[in-house]
Amino acid sequence: MALPKGRVLKDTRALLQEAGLEWEDLPDSDRRLIHPVRLPDGTDAEVLILRASDVAAYVERGVCDLGVAGYDTIVEQHADVFIPLDLQFAKCRMVVAGFPDIDPLALENPRIATKYPRIAQDYFLSQGAPAKIIALSGAVEIAPLVGLSDAIVDIVETGSTLRTHGLVEHQTIFEISARLVVNRAALRLRARAIRNIETRLERVLNARAEEAVCP
Ligand code: PRP
């Protein structure tokens, strides 16, 4: 199982444990990247803790049978994985953002800074405004401020980073959340074990949704 490290790991771990996965307590000092776990059906398994952007590659290539990946990375990588469940956490959105008085779609060949070059390229092409993409690996909000780009394509959660830098959202490209991703061959070869995990996760998600409606 491939899971993302960082802020999403806590929610991922809580969901899997609620669904019956046995996973020992982790002290903050724990630096292990491979963890033994027990699946709800009693089978022993291993969890790999990876960079969020690497999860889909491990699952697509079959090193891991399943994993949890952000929809942003799945789309950016055109990952060929089965996506049976929206896990309803790590919600944010992919947006075009920039200065309030400049709509990037109105520019001829806008310069767009982003950590998501394929998504940005595809979106601007689909809108009939081919963009010059400037691929960065983080802190993209700086790019328009210093004249590196006209606007950015990035994920927004609270909007606080944009506000802090005087930028606004112009267009929403799509909504994002954590998804269960499954290797296509494993889906056939380990159908029963995978279906069991899926069903248990679905039950937890349904119970959470009901709890949110009638607390
Ligand atoms: C993400 C994203 C924005 C910020 C948005 O960056 O790229 O910069 O979070 O969050 P907000 O809307 O709640 O302010 P991240 O923290 O992952 O850092 P990075 O730029 O180094 O990848």
mmCIF file of N, CA and C in Angstrom, residues 4 14 41 52 62 96 112 134 153 170 178 182 192 205 209:
data_model
loop_
_atom_site.group_PDB
_atom_site.id
_atom_site.type_symbol
_atom_site.label_atom_id
_atom_site.label_comp_id
_atom_site.label_asym_id
_atom_site.label_seq_id
_atom_site.Cartn_x
_atom_site.Cartn_y
_atom_site.Cartn_z
ATOM 1 N N PRO A 4 0.724 8.761 1.183
ATOM 2 C CA PRO A 4 1.480 10.015 1.083
ATOM 3 C C PRO A 4 1.965 10.480 2.448
ATOM 4 N N ALA A 14 -5.936 7.528 9.939
ATOM 5 C CA ALA A 14 -7.164 7.450 10.756
ATOM 6 C C ALA A 14 -8.265 6.725 9.985
ATOM 7 N N ASP A 41 -8.749 -8.400 6.894
ATOM 8 C CA ASP A 41 -9.007 -9.843 6.764
ATOM 9 C C ASP A 41 -7.914 -10.688 7.433
ATOM 10 N N ALA A 52 3.844 12.528 -1.842
ATOM 11 C CA ALA A 52 2.478 12.441 -2.374
ATOM 12 C C ALA A 52 2.486 12.300 -3.901
ATOM 13 N N GLY A 62 2.556 -1.287 -10.262
ATOM 14 C CA GLY A 62 2.281 -2.546 -9.580
ATOM 15 C C GLY A 62 3.217 -2.872 -8.432
ATOM 16 N N VAL A 96 -6.776 28.898 -11.542
ATOM 17 C CA VAL A 96 -5.941 29.906 -12.195
ATOM 18 C C VAL A 96 -6.024 31.131 -11.293
ATOM 19 N N ILE A 112 2.412 31.322 -17.553
ATOM 20 C CA ILE A 112 1.792 30.707 -16.381
ATOM 21 C C ILE A 112 2.818 29.897 -15.593
ATOM 22 N N ILE A 134 5.657 27.892 -17.273
ATOM 23 C CA ILE A 134 6.926 27.960 -16.543
ATOM 24 C C ILE A 134 6.817 26.975 -15.383
ATOM 25 N N VAL A 153 -1.103 28.600 -12.041
ATOM 26 C CA VAL A 153 -2.076 27.518 -11.839
ATOM 27 C C VAL A 153 -1.574 26.758 -10.637
ATOM 28 N N HIS A 170 -9.092 33.362 -10.440
ATOM 29 C CA HIS A 170 -9.849 33.768 -11.631
ATOM 30 C C HIS A 170 -10.756 32.639 -12.127
ATOM 31 N N ALA A 178 -8.520 13.524 -1.732
ATOM 32 C CA ALA A 178 -7.735 12.286 -1.724
ATOM 33 C C ALA A 178 -8.582 11.158 -2.320
ATOM 34 N N VAL A 182 -6.036 2.081 -7.254
ATOM 35 C CA VAL A 182 -5.775 0.641 -7.266
ATOM 36 C C VAL A 182 -5.095 0.261 -8.574
ATOM 37 N N ARG A 192 -10.607 -10.140 -4.278
ATOM 38 C CA ARG A 192 -11.358 -10.269 -3.026
ATOM 39 C C ARG A 192 -10.784 -9.358 -1.933
ATOM 40 N N LEU A 205 -16.881 5.851 5.253
ATOM 41 C CA LEU A 205 -17.191 7.139 4.608
ATOM 42 C C LEU A 205 -18.690 7.428 4.689
ATOM 43 N N ALA A 209 -20.494 10.520 6.568
ATOM 44 C CA ALA A 209 -21.394 11.435 5.858
ATOM 45 C C ALA A 209 -22.703 11.569 6.636
#
